[in-house]
Amino acid sequence: LCSIPLGAVWYMRNLLLGHTVIVLPDGFWQSLAAQSGVEFGWPLLALLLLLAWVWWQNLTRPGEHRLSTRWLISGVVILLLGLLPSIIYSGRIDIGANRMGVVEWLLLFAGSGLVFSVLWRYASQQWTAAGWNTTRMVGWLLALALPYFVTWFFSYSYHYRLSFAIVPLLIIPSAVILEAFTRQAILWRYRQLARIAIIGLSLSGIVNPLYDPNAGWDWLWTDKLPDDHARYTSGNQAFMNVVDGLQIYLNENPGQPLKVVAPQIRRLPFFFPLEDIDIKTMPQRLDELEGVTYFIYGKPESGGDFNTFKPGENQVLSALSLATSGLEVGNWPMRRAWGEDDGIFKYSVYELHLDNRFKQPYIHAPTTEGDVVFGDFVRLLGHDIGGLDFWPGRELIMHLYWEVIKTPSADYMIYIHLRDTDGSVVQSWDGPVTLTREGNYYSTLVWEPGEIVIDERNLLFEGEDVPTGAGYQIVVGLYDLATDTRVPLTINGEAAGEGYRLTDRIQVVPPPAS
């Protein structure tokens, strides 16, 4: 309640700037919630301290009603059987491996019910009015924490920091019990020692925040982290790399609008409250990005690894494979301007030049025979290659230039064959268009009529046993990935087989002397 005025300032700020008033973590994050026995750490500590206190009371101040130790121990054992399996496996990194299952929940409720009934029967005989007043106070405080605890456990227990709002309430039972221990007659003379021991146990929690993984131990009294920007960067390197880059754009282009599409990267608008930052949806088509300065793809917020997507499902994600990493855009439709991977988050910022998709590029070796068409959907305009000599271990970069006639109905692969003078395949480089190391590629299922697709290939020659000599040829073709059926080729409307033979004459030579 005391925090409402402070929190309200933030929400009013969001409202005045036209942002979403309350921003909750994305559904993806909720799916990472641990939901394990570890989250019951504070209640479990309080219960164990309570059992120790009750046992001490029963031992030193026997009354008319004796504690049912056998049933109490049985209840604790059953309760622990429900919590310990997920606690033991809490180090597993695969999602859901450490979550409590139905059996664990049944054991937890059964054990808790048995322990509660035993303690209730004992308390009704032994506790004084003051004890009941304390119990009611603690009960109301835990009831206040319960809704948040349930929400946090099932949705937000992927990081311990999100439990801080309820930790002050959850530790009160333990504090009350420990204070009651120090008031016991036999412990009175040692109460200061007991309190020192309790404070000593808490020192690790106090000291731990003093160490910064990136700045070391002395960041508090040095200039290693001089301001809030540096402190935030220390734990969010990849994200702040994006923020810094966008700020550089604003500084270098005063008065120019900045329009950014950054699906589900919810923190970004708070650094640029007056700019056009769209974080709501993942665009499906490239024409949805018209007028956008930067498209930002983030892992895990924007969706995860590319190999988790169905090919041809999203044109925008597929088209990221068309981005160049060079300083010059050239004829490429986008450029990966910058980005960073800090081990937790990974961001790639793409500078968009989507008009280039429909511009005629310069082609070093255009097709000279005429109209070279595969099927009825794509035209080969030409190619370039980084050399005409192969030797074992040599890697050449090759570009194929495709003009889309109409959107294909299948996901086609490109084959590039190196054939000898007899037409036998010496080596083959098969794969989708613009395949990246991350498994992304520009599927033919999302090609648009009229666009020119630049397909970059790395041809690594591994033919150690291939005879040296001239007369080798490169043949290019397409085939359906699902059926392995090759696409027929026509030249000037006449059938010309299945593969197009490049005019370049390739030779295999001995490796150069080292």
Short mmCIF file of C-alpha atoms in Angstrom, two decimals:
data_model
loop_
_atom_site.label_atom_id
_atom_site.label_comp_id
_atom_site.label_asym_id
_atom_site.label_seq_id
_atom_site.Cartn_x
_atom_site.Cartn_y
_atom_site.Cartn_z
CA LEU A 1 0.00 0.00 0.00
CA CYS A 2 2.86 2.36 0.82
CA SER A 3 4.33 1.71 -2.65
CA ILE A 4 1.18 2.80 -4.52
CA PRO A 5 2.15 6.51 -4.83
CA LEU A 6 5.59 5.63 -6.16
CA GLY A 7 4.21 3.06 -8.63
CA ALA A 8 1.40 5.37 -9.71
CA VAL A 9 3.91 7.88 -11.08
CA TRP A 10 5.17 5.27 -13.54
CA TYR A 11 1.68 4.29 -14.67
CA MET A 12 0.64 7.93 -15.08
CA ARG A 13 3.75 8.51 -17.18
CA ASN A 14 2.77 5.60 -19.46
CA LEU A 15 -0.77 6.95 -19.76
CA LEU A 16 0.35 10.50 -20.62
CA LEU A 17 2.77 9.26 -23.31
CA GLY A 18 0.18 6.98 -24.89
CA HIS A 19 1.86 3.72 -23.92
CA THR A 20 0.23 0.65 -22.45
CA VAL A 21 -0.45 1.55 -18.83
CA ILE A 22 0.52 -1.80 -17.34
CA VAL A 23 3.03 -3.95 -19.20
CA LEU A 24 3.18 -7.56 -18.09
CA PRO A 25 5.84 -10.02 -19.25
CA ASP A 26 5.13 -11.83 -22.48
CA GLY A 27 3.46 -15.22 -22.50
CA PHE A 28 6.78 -16.77 -23.50
CA TRP A 29 8.29 -15.75 -20.18
CA GLN A 30 5.38 -17.22 -18.25
CA SER A 31 6.02 -20.54 -19.95
CA LEU A 32 9.49 -20.51 -18.35
CA ALA A 33 8.09 -20.35 -14.80
CA ALA A 34 9.93 -22.89 -12.64
CA GLN A 35 6.91 -24.09 -10.62
CA SER A 36 9.21 -26.21 -8.46
CA GLY A 37 9.61 -26.96 -4.77
CA VAL A 38 12.38 -24.36 -4.61
CA GLU A 39 9.71 -21.65 -4.62
CA PHE A 40 8.42 -22.98 -1.28
CA GLY A 41 11.78 -22.21 0.36
CA TRP A 42 10.59 -19.49 2.76
CA PRO A 43 7.39 -21.29 3.89
CA LEU A 44 9.40 -24.51 4.29
CA LEU A 45 11.99 -22.73 6.44
CA ALA A 46 9.22 -21.27 8.61
CA LEU A 47 7.62 -24.70 8.99
CA LEU A 48 10.89 -26.36 10.03
CA LEU A 49 11.57 -23.59 12.56
CA LEU A 50 8.00 -23.91 13.86
CA LEU A 51 8.40 -27.66 14.29
CA ALA A 52 11.67 -27.12 16.14
CA TRP A 53 10.01 -24.55 18.42
CA VAL A 54 6.99 -26.77 19.10
CA TRP A 55 9.25 -29.71 19.81
CA TRP A 56 11.24 -27.54 22.24
CA GLN A 57 8.04 -26.38 23.92
CA ASN A 58 6.81 -29.96 24.19
CA LEU A 59 10.12 -31.05 25.67
CA THR A 60 10.61 -28.27 28.21
CA ARG A 61 7.00 -27.42 29.10
CA PRO A 62 4.95 -30.61 29.01
CA GLY A 63 1.23 -29.99 29.34
CA GLU A 64 -1.92 -31.99 29.37
CA HIS A 65 -1.76 -32.62 25.64
CA ARG A 66 1.33 -34.29 24.31
CA LEU A 67 2.51 -33.70 20.74
CA SER A 68 1.66 -36.54 18.32
CA THR A 69 5.26 -36.88 17.18
CA ARG A 70 4.68 -39.97 15.05
CA TRP A 71 1.95 -38.34 12.98
CA LEU A 72 3.87 -35.08 12.80
CA ILE A 73 6.99 -36.77 11.44
CA SER A 74 4.87 -38.74 8.97
CA GLY A 75 3.29 -35.53 7.70
CA VAL A 76 6.66 -33.81 7.30
CA VAL A 77 8.08 -36.80 5.42
CA ILE A 78 5.08 -36.87 3.04
CA LEU A 79 5.36 -33.10 2.51
CA LEU A 80 9.07 -33.32 1.73
CA LEU A 81 8.45 -36.15 -0.72
CA GLY A 82 6.28 -33.70 -2.63
CA LEU A 83 8.89 -30.92 -2.66
CA LEU A 84 12.29 -32.59 -2.81
CA PRO A 85 12.17 -34.18 -6.31
CA SER A 86 11.73 -30.81 -8.05
CA ILE A 87 14.25 -29.19 -5.68
CA ILE A 88 16.87 -31.81 -6.52
CA TYR A 89 16.33 -31.33 -10.27
CA SER A 90 16.08 -27.53 -10.07
CA GLY A 91 19.39 -27.23 -11.97
CA ARG A 92 17.92 -28.70 -15.15
CA ILE A 93 17.85 -26.12 -17.94
CA ASP A 94 15.18 -27.77 -20.12
CA ILE A 95 11.81 -26.13 -19.57
CA GLY A 96 9.44 -28.07 -17.31
CA ALA A 97 11.99 -30.67 -16.19
CA ASN A 98 11.90 -29.42 -12.58
CA ARG A 99 8.19 -28.65 -12.26
CA MET A 100 5.99 -30.26 -9.66
CA GLY A 101 3.65 -32.84 -11.13
CA VAL A 102 0.27 -34.13 -9.98
CA VAL A 103 1.82 -36.68 -7.62
CA GLU A 104 4.06 -34.06 -5.99
CA TRP A 105 1.09 -31.75 -5.46
CA LEU A 106 -0.98 -34.53 -3.88
CA LEU A 107 1.88 -35.39 -1.52
CA LEU A 108 2.35 -31.69 -0.64
CA PHE A 109 -1.33 -31.21 0.22
CA ALA A 110 -1.57 -34.51 2.09
CA GLY A 111 1.56 -33.84 4.13
CA SER A 112 0.59 -30.22 4.83
CA GLY A 113 -2.89 -31.27 5.92
CA LEU A 114 -1.52 -33.88 8.30
CA VAL A 115 1.03 -31.47 9.81
CA PHE A 116 -1.61 -28.74 10.16
CA SER A 117 -4.08 -31.03 11.94
CA VAL A 118 -1.45 -32.22 14.42
CA LEU A 119 -0.24 -28.70 15.18
CA TRP A 120 -3.78 -27.34 15.46
CA ARG A 121 -4.72 -29.97 18.02
CA TYR A 122 -1.57 -29.26 19.98
CA ALA A 123 -1.96 -25.46 19.80
CA SER A 124 -5.57 -25.55 20.96
CA GLN A 125 -4.36 -27.09 24.21
CA GLN A 126 -1.08 -25.27 24.75
CA TRP A 127 -1.09 -21.78 23.23
CA THR A 128 -1.95 -18.68 25.20
CA ALA A 129 -4.01 -15.69 24.05
CA ALA A 130 -0.79 -13.90 23.11
CA GLY A 131 0.25 -16.88 21.01
CA TRP A 132 -3.04 -16.87 19.16
CA ASN A 133 -2.80 -13.13 18.54
CA THR A 134 0.63 -13.62 17.01
CA THR A 135 -0.68 -16.55 14.94
CA ARG A 136 -3.57 -14.46 13.60
CA MET A 137 -1.24 -11.59 12.72
CA VAL A 138 1.10 -13.88 10.81
CA GLY A 139 -1.86 -15.59 9.14
CA TRP A 140 -3.24 -12.30 7.82
CA LEU A 141 0.16 -11.30 6.49
CA LEU A 142 0.51 -14.62 4.66
CA ALA A 143 -3.03 -14.24 3.31
CA LEU A 144 -1.98 -10.86 1.92
CA ALA A 145 0.96 -12.54 0.16
CA LEU A 146 -1.01 -15.56 -1.06
CA PRO A 147 -2.54 -14.13 -4.29
CA TYR A 148 0.83 -12.75 -5.40
CA PHE A 149 2.59 -15.97 -4.40
CA VAL A 150 0.20 -18.09 -6.49
CA THR A 151 0.56 -15.75 -9.49
CA TRP A 152 4.32 -15.62 -9.15
CA PHE A 153 4.63 -19.40 -8.69
CA PHE A 154 2.66 -20.33 -11.80
CA SER A 155 3.60 -17.46 -14.13
CA TYR A 156 6.69 -15.52 -13.02
CA SER A 157 8.93 -17.88 -11.06
CA TYR A 158 11.51 -17.89 -13.85
CA HIS A 159 13.61 -15.42 -11.84
CA TYR A 160 13.97 -15.01 -8.09
CA ARG A 161 13.94 -11.20 -8.25
CA LEU A 162 10.21 -11.26 -9.07
CA SER A 163 9.53 -12.75 -5.64
CA PHE A 164 10.97 -9.74 -3.81
CA ALA A 165 7.54 -8.15 -3.40
CA ILE A 166 6.44 -10.99 -1.10
CA VAL A 167 9.74 -11.93 0.56
CA PRO A 168 9.23 -9.41 3.42
CA LEU A 169 5.94 -11.11 4.22
CA LEU A 170 7.19 -14.65 3.78
CA ILE A 171 10.12 -14.19 6.15
CA ILE A 172 7.98 -12.79 9.00
CA PRO A 173 6.94 -16.25 10.32
CA SER A 174 10.59 -17.29 10.53
CA ALA A 175 11.49 -14.01 12.29
CA VAL A 176 8.66 -14.43 14.81
CA ILE A 177 9.65 -18.01 15.63
CA LEU A 178 13.34 -17.18 15.96
CA GLU A 179 12.48 -14.31 18.32
CA ALA A 180 10.34 -16.69 20.38
CA PHE A 181 13.31 -19.05 20.61
CA THR A 182 15.52 -16.30 22.04
CA ARG A 183 12.93 -15.65 24.77
CA GLN A 184 13.12 -19.20 26.08
CA ALA A 185 14.58 -19.29 29.59
CA ILE A 186 17.32 -21.73 28.78
CA LEU A 187 18.36 -19.66 25.74
CA TRP A 188 18.02 -16.25 27.37
CA ARG A 189 21.65 -16.01 28.36
CA TYR A 190 22.65 -16.99 24.82
CA ARG A 191 20.15 -14.73 23.05
CA GLN A 192 22.80 -12.31 21.81
CA LEU A 193 24.87 -15.16 20.48
CA ALA A 194 21.81 -16.58 18.74
CA ARG A 195 21.01 -13.23 17.17
CA ILE A 196 24.59 -12.85 15.99
CA ALA A 197 24.40 -16.32 14.45
CA ILE A 198 21.17 -15.42 12.64
CA ILE A 199 22.65 -12.18 11.30
CA GLY A 200 25.77 -14.11 10.27
CA LEU A 201 23.66 -16.47 8.20
CA SER A 202 22.15 -13.49 6.38
CA LEU A 203 25.48 -11.89 5.52
CA SER A 204 25.83 -13.85 2.28
CA GLY A 205 22.60 -12.29 1.04
CA ILE A 206 23.92 -8.84 1.91
CA VAL A 207 27.38 -9.35 0.40
CA ASN A 208 26.22 -11.07 -2.79
CA PRO A 209 24.82 -7.89 -4.47
CA LEU A 210 28.10 -6.10 -3.81
CA TYR A 211 29.74 -8.15 -6.56
CA ASP A 212 29.00 -7.30 -10.17
CA PRO A 213 29.92 -10.01 -12.72
CA ASN A 214 31.18 -7.38 -15.16
CA ALA A 215 32.59 -4.73 -12.81
CA GLY A 216 33.93 -6.78 -9.90
CA TRP A 217 33.80 -5.92 -6.19
CA ASP A 218 34.76 -2.26 -6.27
CA TRP A 219 32.03 -0.81 -8.48
CA LEU A 220 30.34 0.95 -5.54
CA TRP A 221 33.32 3.22 -4.76
CA THR A 222 34.90 3.54 -8.22
CA ASP A 223 33.77 4.93 -11.59
CA LYS A 224 33.39 1.56 -13.25
CA LEU A 225 29.63 2.05 -13.33
CA PRO A 226 29.32 5.85 -13.10
CA ASP A 227 25.65 6.23 -14.02
CA ASP A 228 22.38 4.36 -14.48
CA HIS A 229 23.17 3.70 -18.15
CA ALA A 230 26.41 1.93 -17.25
CA ARG A 231 24.75 -0.03 -14.45
CA TYR A 232 21.95 -1.21 -16.70
CA THR A 233 24.44 -2.13 -19.40
CA SER A 234 26.36 -4.25 -16.91
CA GLY A 235 23.54 -6.77 -16.72
CA ASN A 236 21.85 -6.13 -20.08
CA GLN A 237 24.70 -5.81 -22.55
CA ALA A 238 22.86 -6.96 -25.68
CA PHE A 239 19.78 -4.85 -25.02
CA MET A 240 21.72 -1.68 -24.28
CA ASN A 241 23.72 -2.27 -27.44
CA VAL A 242 20.44 -1.81 -29.32
CA VAL A 243 19.53 1.28 -27.31
CA ASP A 244 22.92 2.89 -27.93
CA GLY A 245 22.71 2.23 -31.66
CA LEU A 246 19.27 3.81 -31.96
CA GLN A 247 20.46 6.81 -29.98
CA ILE A 248 23.36 7.25 -32.39
CA TYR A 249 20.86 7.31 -35.28
CA LEU A 250 18.83 10.01 -33.54
CA ASN A 251 21.96 12.06 -32.84
CA GLU A 252 23.16 11.81 -36.44
CA ASN A 253 19.73 12.44 -37.99
CA PRO A 254 18.14 15.29 -36.00
CA GLY A 255 14.57 15.91 -36.97
CA GLN A 256 14.30 12.67 -38.90
CA PRO A 257 11.56 10.26 -37.78
CA LEU A 258 12.64 6.97 -36.27
CA LYS A 259 10.26 4.10 -36.90
CA VAL A 260 11.19 0.75 -35.40
CA VAL A 261 9.43 -2.61 -35.41
CA ALA A 262 10.69 -4.77 -32.53
CA PRO A 263 8.22 -7.59 -31.83
CA GLN A 264 7.73 -8.25 -28.10
CA ILE A 265 10.87 -6.33 -27.06
CA ARG A 266 8.81 -4.56 -24.43
CA ARG A 267 11.60 -2.64 -22.72
CA LEU A 268 12.54 -0.66 -25.82
CA PRO A 269 9.75 2.00 -25.85
CA PHE A 270 10.67 3.13 -22.34
CA PHE A 271 14.05 4.32 -23.61
CA PHE A 272 12.47 6.15 -26.57
CA PRO A 273 9.04 7.25 -25.34
CA LEU A 274 8.54 9.85 -28.10
CA GLU A 275 9.61 7.65 -31.05
CA ASP A 276 7.51 5.24 -33.10
CA ILE A 277 8.46 1.86 -31.57
CA ASP A 278 6.07 -0.95 -32.50
CA ILE A 279 6.45 -3.95 -30.19
CA LYS A 280 3.02 -5.48 -30.50
CA THR A 281 2.98 -7.98 -33.32
CA MET A 282 5.29 -9.95 -35.54
CA PRO A 283 4.77 -8.74 -39.13
CA GLN A 284 4.02 -11.50 -41.61
CA ARG A 285 4.73 -9.77 -44.93
CA LEU A 286 7.49 -7.40 -46.01
CA ASP A 287 5.02 -4.79 -47.23
CA GLU A 288 4.00 -4.34 -43.58
CA LEU A 289 7.46 -2.85 -43.01
CA GLU A 290 7.14 -0.05 -45.54
CA GLY A 291 8.53 3.18 -44.08
CA VAL A 292 10.24 1.35 -41.20
CA THR A 293 13.82 2.40 -40.40
CA TYR A 294 14.88 -0.68 -38.43
CA PHE A 295 13.46 -4.13 -37.81
CA ILE A 296 14.80 -5.75 -34.63
CA TYR A 297 14.71 -9.48 -34.09
CA GLY A 298 15.37 -10.60 -30.52
CA LYS A 299 15.82 -13.93 -28.89
CA PRO A 300 13.92 -15.09 -26.95
CA GLU A 301 11.27 -12.35 -27.08
CA SER A 302 10.57 -12.30 -30.81
CA GLY A 303 10.14 -16.05 -31.09
CA GLY A 304 13.29 -18.09 -30.59
CA ASP A 305 15.55 -19.85 -33.06
CA PHE A 306 14.79 -19.77 -36.77
CA ASN A 307 14.73 -23.57 -36.99
CA THR A 308 11.59 -23.56 -34.81
CA PHE A 309 9.60 -21.88 -37.59
CA LYS A 310 7.87 -23.65 -40.45
CA PRO A 311 9.52 -22.67 -43.77
CA GLY A 312 7.45 -20.19 -45.72
CA GLU A 313 5.25 -19.37 -42.74
CA ASN A 314 6.50 -15.81 -42.32
CA GLN A 315 7.98 -13.78 -45.18
CA VAL A 316 9.66 -11.26 -42.86
CA LEU A 317 11.54 -13.87 -40.84
CA SER A 318 12.52 -15.72 -44.00
CA ALA A 319 13.76 -12.50 -45.61
CA LEU A 320 16.21 -11.85 -42.77
CA SER A 321 18.43 -14.40 -44.48
CA LEU A 322 18.74 -11.94 -47.40
CA ALA A 323 20.48 -9.35 -45.22
CA THR A 324 24.07 -8.42 -45.93
CA SER A 325 26.52 -7.92 -43.08
CA GLY A 326 28.74 -5.59 -45.06
CA LEU A 327 29.06 -1.86 -44.60
CA GLU A 328 27.47 -1.16 -47.99
CA VAL A 329 23.87 -2.07 -48.74
CA GLY A 330 24.37 -2.46 -52.47
CA ASN A 331 21.48 -4.37 -54.01
CA TRP A 332 20.52 -6.20 -50.81
CA PRO A 333 17.03 -5.51 -49.39
CA MET A 334 18.36 -5.14 -45.86
CA ARG A 335 21.56 -4.91 -43.89
CA ARG A 336 22.31 -6.30 -40.45
CA ALA A 337 23.47 -3.00 -39.04
CA TRP A 338 24.47 -4.19 -35.58
CA GLY A 339 23.59 -6.58 -32.78
CA GLU A 340 24.96 -8.53 -29.88
CA ASP A 341 24.58 -11.80 -27.99
CA ASP A 342 25.27 -11.60 -24.25
CA GLY A 343 24.51 -15.24 -23.52
CA ILE A 344 20.95 -14.56 -22.35
CA PHE A 345 19.54 -12.19 -24.95
CA LYS A 346 20.49 -11.86 -28.61
CA TYR A 347 19.44 -8.96 -30.79
CA SER A 348 19.95 -8.27 -34.49
CA VAL A 349 19.08 -4.83 -35.86
CA TYR A 350 18.25 -4.77 -39.57
CA GLU A 351 18.40 -1.59 -41.66
CA LEU A 352 15.67 -1.86 -44.28
CA HIS A 353 15.99 -1.07 -47.99
CA LEU A 354 13.03 -3.07 -49.26
CA ASP A 355 12.80 -1.22 -52.60
CA ASN A 356 15.99 -2.99 -53.65
CA ARG A 357 14.00 -6.20 -54.04
CA PHE A 358 12.50 -4.90 -57.28
CA LYS A 359 15.54 -3.09 -58.69
CA GLN A 360 17.68 -4.55 -61.46
CA PRO A 361 21.15 -5.28 -59.98
CA TYR A 362 24.45 -5.32 -61.80
CA ILE A 363 25.20 -8.91 -62.82
CA HIS A 364 28.76 -9.86 -63.66
CA ALA A 365 27.77 -12.83 -65.84
CA PRO A 366 24.20 -12.49 -67.16
CA THR A 367 22.59 -15.35 -69.01
CA THR A 368 23.35 -14.92 -72.71
CA GLU A 369 21.16 -17.60 -74.29
CA GLY A 370 17.94 -15.65 -73.75
CA ASP A 371 15.04 -16.24 -71.38
CA VAL A 372 16.14 -18.95 -68.90
CA VAL A 373 13.09 -20.06 -66.90
CA PHE A 374 12.59 -22.87 -64.39
CA GLY A 375 9.06 -24.20 -64.32
CA ASP A 376 6.75 -21.28 -64.78
CA PHE A 377 7.71 -19.33 -61.68
CA VAL A 378 11.33 -18.11 -61.74
CA ARG A 379 13.85 -16.74 -64.23
CA LEU A 380 17.63 -17.07 -63.84
CA LEU A 381 19.15 -13.70 -64.73
CA GLY A 382 22.78 -14.63 -64.24
CA HIS A 383 25.52 -15.31 -61.73
CA ASP A 384 28.95 -14.40 -60.47
CA ILE A 385 31.61 -16.58 -58.91
CA GLY A 386 34.76 -15.73 -56.98
CA GLY A 387 37.09 -17.83 -59.12
CA LEU A 388 37.29 -20.54 -61.77
CA ASP A 389 39.87 -22.82 -60.13
CA PHE A 390 39.09 -25.44 -57.49
CA TRP A 391 41.45 -27.35 -55.24
CA PRO A 392 40.78 -29.35 -52.09
CA GLY A 393 39.78 -27.03 -49.25
CA ARG A 394 39.17 -23.99 -51.42
CA GLU A 395 35.96 -22.02 -50.80
CA LEU A 396 34.42 -19.77 -53.45
CA ILE A 397 31.53 -17.34 -53.00
CA MET A 398 28.90 -17.52 -55.71
CA HIS A 399 25.76 -15.46 -56.36
CA LEU A 400 22.73 -16.53 -58.35
CA TYR A 401 20.24 -13.88 -59.44
CA TRP A 402 16.61 -15.03 -59.62
CA GLU A 403 13.65 -13.01 -60.92
CA VAL A 404 10.32 -14.25 -59.55
CA ILE A 405 7.57 -14.67 -62.14
CA LYS A 406 4.94 -15.95 -59.73
CA THR A 407 4.92 -17.32 -56.18
CA PRO A 408 5.79 -21.04 -56.25
CA SER A 409 3.49 -23.56 -54.63
CA ALA A 410 6.28 -25.65 -53.09
CA ASP A 411 9.45 -25.20 -51.08
CA TYR A 412 12.18 -25.63 -53.70
CA MET A 413 15.85 -26.31 -53.09
CA ILE A 414 18.71 -25.23 -55.34
CA TYR A 415 21.30 -27.73 -56.50
CA ILE A 416 24.69 -26.70 -57.82
CA HIS A 417 26.66 -29.52 -59.44
CA LEU A 418 30.28 -29.60 -60.49
CA ARG A 419 30.41 -32.06 -63.40
CA ASP A 420 33.31 -33.49 -65.36
CA THR A 421 33.60 -33.82 -69.13
CA ASP A 422 31.49 -37.02 -69.05
CA GLY A 423 28.65 -35.27 -67.25
CA SER A 424 29.26 -37.12 -63.98
CA VAL A 425 28.68 -35.19 -60.77
CA VAL A 426 32.00 -34.57 -59.03
CA GLN A 427 30.56 -32.55 -56.15
CA SER A 428 27.15 -31.16 -55.26
CA TRP A 429 26.15 -28.15 -53.17
CA ASP A 430 22.44 -28.48 -52.41
CA GLY A 431 20.36 -26.29 -50.15
CA PRO A 432 17.67 -23.64 -49.87
CA VAL A 433 18.07 -20.03 -50.95
CA THR A 434 20.41 -17.93 -48.75
CA LEU A 435 20.74 -20.56 -46.02
CA THR A 436 22.29 -19.06 -42.86
CA ARG A 437 24.21 -20.70 -40.05
CA GLU A 438 21.17 -20.26 -37.84
CA GLY A 439 19.05 -22.40 -40.16
CA ASN A 440 17.06 -19.56 -41.69
CA TYR A 441 16.49 -19.21 -45.44
CA TYR A 442 14.31 -17.35 -47.92
CA SER A 443 11.82 -20.05 -48.78
CA THR A 444 10.38 -20.03 -52.29
CA LEU A 445 6.94 -20.20 -50.64
CA VAL A 446 7.21 -16.50 -49.75
CA TRP A 447 8.70 -15.19 -53.00
CA GLU A 448 6.83 -12.24 -54.54
CA PRO A 449 6.27 -11.72 -58.27
CA GLY A 450 8.67 -9.14 -59.64
CA GLU A 451 11.27 -9.31 -56.90
CA ILE A 452 14.86 -10.23 -57.64
CA VAL A 453 16.36 -12.66 -55.15
CA ILE A 454 20.13 -12.63 -54.67
CA ASP A 455 21.16 -16.11 -53.59
CA GLU A 456 24.62 -16.19 -52.01
CA ARG A 457 26.44 -19.53 -51.84
CA ASN A 458 29.69 -20.73 -50.28
CA LEU A 459 31.17 -23.48 -52.46
CA LEU A 460 33.68 -25.47 -50.43
CA PHE A 461 35.54 -27.95 -52.65
CA GLU A 462 36.23 -31.26 -50.91
CA GLY A 463 37.26 -33.35 -53.93
CA GLU A 464 40.62 -34.74 -52.78
CA ASP A 465 40.38 -37.60 -55.32
CA VAL A 466 39.10 -35.52 -58.24
CA PRO A 467 41.55 -35.53 -61.18
CA THR A 468 43.11 -32.20 -61.97
CA GLY A 469 42.44 -30.62 -65.34
CA ALA A 470 40.10 -28.36 -67.27
CA GLY A 471 36.69 -28.96 -68.80
CA TYR A 472 34.60 -29.04 -65.62
CA GLN A 473 31.21 -27.31 -65.64
CA ILE A 474 28.77 -25.98 -63.05
CA VAL A 475 25.11 -26.93 -63.49
CA VAL A 476 22.33 -25.16 -61.58
CA GLY A 477 18.79 -26.41 -61.03
CA LEU A 478 15.84 -26.61 -58.66
CA TYR A 479 13.96 -29.50 -57.08
CA ASP A 480 10.94 -29.93 -54.83
CA LEU A 481 12.08 -30.67 -51.29
CA ALA A 482 8.98 -32.74 -50.51
CA THR A 483 8.99 -34.95 -53.63
CA ASP A 484 12.63 -34.68 -54.78
CA THR A 485 11.25 -33.85 -58.26
CA ARG A 486 13.44 -31.60 -60.42
CA VAL A 487 11.97 -28.50 -62.03
CA PRO A 488 12.03 -28.48 -65.88
CA LEU A 489 14.05 -25.79 -67.62
CA THR A 490 13.09 -23.79 -70.72
CA ILE A 491 15.26 -21.40 -72.73
CA ASN A 492 13.32 -18.96 -74.89
CA GLY A 493 10.27 -21.13 -74.38
CA GLU A 494 11.95 -24.34 -75.58
CA ALA A 495 12.49 -27.33 -73.29
CA ALA A 496 16.15 -27.50 -72.24
CA GLY A 497 16.30 -30.35 -69.74
CA GLU A 498 16.51 -29.84 -65.97
CA GLY A 499 19.74 -27.97 -65.25
CA TYR A 500 21.31 -24.81 -66.62
CA ARG A 501 24.99 -25.06 -67.54
CA LEU A 502 27.00 -21.99 -66.71
CA THR A 503 29.26 -20.75 -69.49
CA ASP A 504 32.25 -20.53 -67.11
CA ARG A 505 34.80 -23.29 -67.61
CA ILE A 506 36.07 -24.60 -64.32
CA GLN A 507 39.32 -26.42 -63.74
CA VAL A 508 40.61 -28.47 -60.82
CA VAL A 509 44.20 -27.66 -59.97
CA PRO A 510 46.71 -28.86 -57.38
CA PRO A 511 46.62 -26.98 -54.06
CA PRO A 512 48.99 -24.01 -53.99
CA ALA A 513 52.32 -24.51 -52.29
CA SER A 514 52.29 -23.37 -48.68
#
